PDB file of C-alpha atoms in Angstrom:
ATOM      1  CA  MET C   1     -19.763  -8.592   0.019  1.00  0.00           C
ATOM      2  CA  ALA C   2     -17.603  -9.331   3.071  1.00  0.00           C
ATOM      3  CA  ASP C   3     -16.708  -6.634   5.560  1.00  0.00           C
ATOM      4  CA  GLY C   4     -13.337  -5.374   4.406  1.00  0.00           C
ATOM      5  CA  LEU C   5     -10.577  -3.608   6.222  1.00  0.00           C
ATOM      6  CA  LYS C   6     -10.940   0.159   6.611  1.00  0.00           C
ATOM      7  CA  LEU C   7      -8.175   2.182   8.276  1.00  0.00           C
ATOM      8  CA  ARG C   8      -7.342   5.853   8.791  1.00  0.00           C
ATOM      9  CA  ALA C   9      -3.921   7.358   9.564  1.00  0.00           C
ATOM     10  CA  GLN C  10      -3.348  10.719  11.229  1.00  0.00           C
ATOM     11  CA  ASP C  11       0.216  10.239  12.451  1.00  0.00           C
ATOM     12  CA  LYS C  12       3.371   8.230  11.830  1.00  0.00           C
ATOM     13  CA  GLU C  13       2.274   5.345  14.064  1.00  0.00           C
ATOM     14  CA  ASP C  14      -1.069   5.012  12.269  1.00  0.00           C
ATOM     15  CA  LEU C  15       0.696   5.045   8.909  1.00  0.00           C
ATOM     16  CA  THR C  16       2.990   2.246  10.103  1.00  0.00           C
ATOM     17  CA  ILE C  17      -0.084   0.066  10.629  1.00  0.00           C
ATOM     18  CA  ILE C  18      -1.410   0.850   7.150  1.00  0.00           C
ATOM     19  CA  SER C  19       2.058   0.097   5.761  1.00  0.00           C
ATOM     20  CA  ALA C  20       1.988  -3.359   7.364  1.00  0.00           C
ATOM     21  CA  TYR C  21      -1.398  -4.196   5.842  1.00  0.00           C
ATOM     22  CA  LEU C  22      -0.324  -2.904   2.413  1.00  0.00           C
ATOM     23  CA  GLN C  23       3.010  -4.741   2.398  1.00  0.00           C
ATOM     24  CA  ASP C  24       3.331  -6.722  -0.839  1.00  0.00           C
ATOM     25  CA  ALA C  25       0.322  -5.039  -2.457  1.00  0.00           C
ATOM     26  CA  VAL C  26       0.694  -4.899  -6.219  1.00  0.00           C
ATOM     27  CA  THR C  27      -0.457  -2.149  -8.535  1.00  0.00           C
ATOM     28  CA  VAL C  28       0.280  -0.542 -11.879  1.00  0.00           C
ATOM     29  CA  VAL C  29       1.219   3.023 -12.756  1.00  0.00           C
ATOM     30  CA  ALA C  30      -2.249   3.569 -14.276  1.00  0.00           C
ATOM     31  CA  ASP C  31      -3.798   3.076 -10.821  1.00  0.00           C
ATOM     32  CA  PHE C  32      -2.176   6.252  -9.359  1.00  0.00           C
ATOM     33  CA  SER C  33      -3.727   9.690  -9.462  1.00  0.00           C
ATOM     34  CA  PHE C  34      -2.700  13.083  -8.057  1.00  0.00           C
ATOM     35  CA  SER C  35      -4.945  16.120  -8.145  1.00  0.00           C
ATOM     36  CA  PRO C  36      -3.031  19.308  -7.260  1.00  0.00           C
ATOM     37  CA  LYS C  37      -6.343  21.191  -7.068  1.00  0.00           C
ATOM     38  CA  THR C  38      -7.805  18.931  -4.336  1.00  0.00           C
ATOM     39  CA  ARG C  39      -4.339  17.970  -3.019  1.00  0.00           C
ATOM     40  CA  ILE C  40      -5.288  14.281  -2.987  1.00  0.00           C
ATOM     41  CA  PHE C  41      -3.043  11.400  -4.076  1.00  0.00           C
ATOM     42  CA  ALA C  42      -5.023   8.208  -4.634  1.00  0.00           C
ATOM     43  CA  MET C  43      -4.111   4.688  -5.674  1.00  0.00           C
ATOM     44  CA  MET C  44      -5.788   1.336  -6.167  1.00  0.00           C
ATOM     45  CA  MET C  45      -3.907  -1.807  -5.239  1.00  0.00           C
ATOM     46  CA  ASN C  46      -4.347  -5.558  -5.003  1.00  0.00           C
ATOM     47  CA  ARG C  47      -3.560  -6.122  -1.333  1.00  0.00           C
ATOM     48  CA  TYR C  48      -2.345  -9.467  -0.020  1.00  0.00           C
ATOM     49  CA  VAL C  49      -4.672 -10.439   2.845  1.00  0.00           C
ATOM     50  CA  TRP C  50      -1.989 -10.984   5.477  1.00  0.00           C
ATOM     51  CA  GLU C  51      -4.488 -11.084   8.342  1.00  0.00           C
ATOM     52  CA  ASN C  52      -5.892 -14.400   7.005  1.00  0.00           C
ATOM     53  CA  HIS C  53      -2.513 -15.878   6.039  1.00  0.00           C
ATOM     54  CA  THR C  54      -2.184 -18.364   8.899  1.00  0.00           C
ATOM     55  CA  SER C  55      -5.848 -19.233   9.461  1.00  0.00           C
ATOM     56  CA  SER C  56      -7.209 -19.749   5.941  1.00  0.00           C
ATOM     57  CA  ARG C  57      -6.786 -23.361   4.813  1.00  0.00           C
ATOM     58  CA  ASP C  58      -8.461 -25.501   2.175  1.00  0.00           C
ATOM     59  CA  ASP C  59     -10.012 -28.954   2.769  1.00  0.00           C
ATOM     60  CA  ASP C  60      -6.566 -30.605   2.499  1.00  0.00           C
ATOM     61  CA  GLY C  61      -5.110 -28.319   5.180  1.00  0.00           C
ATOM     62  CA  LYS C  62      -3.062 -26.332   2.676  1.00  0.00           C
ATOM     63  CA  LYS C  63      -2.783 -22.571   3.262  1.00  0.00           C
ATOM     64  CA  GLN C  64      -5.058 -20.528   1.049  1.00  0.00           C
ATOM     65  CA  CYS C  65      -3.838 -17.205  -0.278  1.00  0.00           C
ATOM     66  CA  HIS C  66      -6.062 -14.234  -1.061  1.00  0.00           C
ATOM     67  CA  ARG C  67      -5.830 -10.687  -2.369  1.00  0.00           C
ATOM     68  CA  VAL C  68      -8.416  -7.932  -2.261  1.00  0.00           C
ATOM     69  CA  ARG C  69      -8.821  -4.737  -4.253  1.00  0.00           C
ATOM     70  CA  THR C  70      -7.955  -1.838  -1.941  1.00  0.00           C
ATOM     71  CA  GLY C  71      -8.176   1.905  -2.342  1.00  0.00           C
ATOM     72  CA  CYS C  72      -5.813   4.240  -0.538  1.00  0.00           C
ATOM     73  CA  HIS C  73      -5.659   8.016  -0.550  1.00  0.00           C
ATOM     74  CA  PHE C  74      -3.570  10.715   1.060  1.00  0.00           C
ATOM     75  CA  ASP C  75      -4.896  14.230   1.723  1.00  0.00           C
ATOM     76  CA  ASN C  76      -3.044  17.554   2.046  1.00  0.00           C
ATOM     77  CA  ILE C  77      -0.441  16.574  -0.554  1.00  0.00           C
ATOM     78  CA  ILE C  78       1.617  19.517  -1.804  1.00  0.00           C
ATOM     79  CA  ASN C  79       3.931  17.717  -4.211  1.00  0.00           C
ATOM     80  CA  VAL C  80       4.525  14.252  -5.679  1.00  0.00           C
ATOM     81  CA  THR C  81       7.833  13.003  -7.068  1.00  0.00           C
ATOM     82  CA  ALA C  82       8.882   9.599  -8.362  1.00  0.00           C
ATOM     83  CA  GLN C  83      12.193   7.769  -8.497  1.00  0.00           C
ATOM     84  CA  SER C  84      12.925   5.018 -11.051  1.00  0.00           C
ATOM     85  CA  ILE C  85       9.259   4.614 -12.058  1.00  0.00           C
ATOM     86  CA  PRO C  86       8.529   4.670 -15.805  1.00  0.00           C
ATOM     87  CA  GLN C  87       5.504   6.956 -15.553  1.00  0.00           C
ATOM     88  CA  ASN C  88       4.656   6.673 -19.257  1.00  0.00           C
ATOM     89  CA  ASP C  89       4.349   2.875 -18.972  1.00  0.00           C
ATOM     90  CA  LYS C  90       0.834   2.674 -17.481  1.00  0.00           C
ATOM     91  CA  LYS C  91       1.039  -1.140 -17.255  1.00  0.00           C
ATOM     92  CA  HIS C  92       4.298  -1.108 -15.259  1.00  0.00           C
ATOM     93  CA  ILE C  93       3.782  -3.343 -12.187  1.00  0.00           C
ATOM     94  CA  LEU C  94       4.880  -2.165  -8.749  1.00  0.00           C
ATOM     95  CA  GLU C  95       5.066  -4.134  -5.495  1.00  0.00           C
ATOM     96  CA  LEU C  96       4.787  -2.052  -2.334  1.00  0.00           C
ATOM     97  CA  LEU C  97       7.330  -2.913   0.337  1.00  0.00           C
ATOM     98  CA  ALA C  98       6.679  -0.193   2.914  1.00  0.00           C
ATOM     99  CA  ILE C  99       5.432   3.307   3.631  1.00  0.00           C
ATOM    100  CA  GLU C 100       7.920   5.452   5.561  1.00  0.00           C
ATOM    101  CA  THR C 101       7.835   9.043   6.790  1.00  0.00           C
ATOM    102  CA  ALA C 102      10.362  11.753   7.556  1.00  0.00           C
ATOM    103  CA  ILE C 103      10.169  15.411   8.543  1.00  0.00           C
ATOM    104  CA  LEU C 104      11.572  17.719   5.865  1.00  0.00           C
ATOM    105  CA  GLU C 105      13.575  20.911   6.435  1.00  0.00           C
ATOM    106  CA  ASN C 106      10.461  22.997   5.734  1.00  0.00           C
ATOM    107  CA  GLN C 107       8.645  21.010   8.485  1.00  0.00           C
ATOM    108  CA  ASN C 108       6.382  19.240   5.996  1.00  0.00           C
ATOM    109  CA  THR C 109       6.215  15.456   6.074  1.00  0.00           C
ATOM    110  CA  ALA C 110       7.696  13.223   3.380  1.00  0.00           C
ATOM    111  CA  ILE C 111       5.618  10.080   2.889  1.00  0.00           C
ATOM    112  CA  ASP C 112       7.654   7.584   0.881  1.00  0.00           C
ATOM    113  CA  LEU C 113       5.884   4.722  -0.873  1.00  0.00           C
ATOM    114  CA  ILE C 114       8.766   2.283  -1.301  1.00  0.00           C
ATOM    115  CA  PHE C 115       8.404  -0.357  -3.997  1.00  0.00           C
ATOM    116  CA  ALA C 116      10.570  -3.317  -5.009  1.00  0.00           C
ATOM    117  CA  GLY C 117      13.368  -2.462  -7.436  1.00  0.00           C
ATOM    118  CA  ASP C 118      14.301   0.829  -5.710  1.00  0.00           C
ATOM    119  CA  GLU C 119      11.172   2.516  -7.050  1.00  0.00           C
ATOM    120  CA  VAL C 120       9.779   5.264  -4.807  1.00  0.00           C
ATOM    121  CA  ILE C 121       6.922   7.717  -4.850  1.00  0.00           C
ATOM    122  CA  ARG C 122       7.433  10.622  -2.446  1.00  0.00           C
ATOM    123  CA  LEU C 123       4.420  12.551  -1.251  1.00  0.00           C
ATOM    124  CA  GLU C 124       5.088  15.883   0.441  1.00  0.00           C
ATOM    125  CA  ALA C 125       2.307  16.656   2.915  1.00  0.00           C
ATOM    126  CA  GLU C 126       1.504  19.380   5.392  1.00  0.00           C
ATOM    127  CA  LEU C 127       0.324  16.678   7.777  1.00  0.00           C
ATOM    128  CA  ILE C 128      -0.424  12.972   7.691  1.00  0.00           C
ATOM    129  CA  GLU C 129      -3.970  12.163   6.709  1.00  0.00           C
ATOM    130  CA  ALA C 130      -4.519   8.893   4.883  1.00  0.00           C
ATOM    131  CA  GLN C 131      -7.209   6.277   4.454  1.00  0.00           C
ATOM    132  CA  MET C 132      -7.323   2.785   3.032  1.00  0.00           C
ATOM    133  CA  GLN C 133     -10.345   0.616   2.399  1.00  0.00           C
ATOM    134  CA  ASP C 134     -10.892  -2.807   0.896  1.00  0.00           C
ATOM    135  CA  ILE C 135     -13.317  -2.796  -2.013  1.00  0.00           C
ATOM    136  CA  GLY C 136     -15.129  -6.016  -2.841  1.00  0.00           C
ATOM    137  CA  ASP C 137     -14.462  -9.541  -1.709  1.00  0.00           C
ATOM    138  CA  PRO C 138     -11.078 -11.258  -1.386  1.00  0.00           C
ATOM    139  CA  TYR C 139     -10.184 -13.479  -4.319  1.00  0.00           C
ATOM    140  CA  PRO C 140      -7.813 -16.453  -4.504  1.00  0.00           C
ATOM    141  CA  ALA C 141      -4.170 -15.590  -5.176  1.00  0.00           C
ATOM    142  CA  ALA C 142      -1.749 -17.944  -6.884  1.00  0.00           C
ATOM    143  CA  CYS C 143       0.802 -17.745  -4.089  1.00  0.00           C
ATOM    144  CA  HIS C 144       1.774 -15.720  -1.078  1.00  0.00           C
ATOM    145  CA  PRO C 145       4.670 -13.261  -1.115  1.00  0.00           C
ATOM    146  CA  LYS C 146       7.983 -14.823  -0.130  1.00  0.00           C
ATOM    147  CA  HIS C 147       9.912 -13.482   2.843  1.00  0.00           C
ATOM    148  CA  ASP C 148      12.726 -15.318   4.591  1.00  0.00           C
ATOM    149  CA  VAL C 149      11.233 -14.583   8.010  1.00  0.00           C
ATOM    150  CA  LEU C 150       7.849 -16.088   7.063  1.00  0.00           C
ATOM    151  CA  GLU C 151       9.415 -19.116   5.417  1.00  0.00           C
ATOM    152  CA  ASN C 152      11.312 -19.873   8.639  1.00  0.00           C
ATOM    153  CA  LEU C 153       8.082 -19.712  10.665  1.00  0.00           C
ATOM    154  CA  SER C 154       6.059 -22.048   8.415  1.00  0.00           C
TER     155      SER C 154
END
């Protein structure tokens, strides 16, 4: 097994880095879990391996695309709410666009997992404490996510 990415976030800046690595990760509703007793929100995702995007090429010089199974969890979560996500449809696919934070009126932190299609999961936390870790080896992906900025740089 290859050495995968392993990151920890303890503030907004750290979480911004995790957000960048998780951009365009795909998951399904069934891969989310919140335990009010332990106050942990966890999710499994198929992360696009952006860090190898420009350097990984096949024998013909064509860019190779990869994804890797990645676990991510947030500690100290008080409450979880969802917007526009069909929670009963466990096979519903979500594509993560970004993770953003804001300070709430009660001084807790809102951690918003923003998905394509205006779907959002909001985690309310006493403080930011998150971890992500790749699990297993990267596997070939059919294509890389499309972004106008990247297409102009190719």
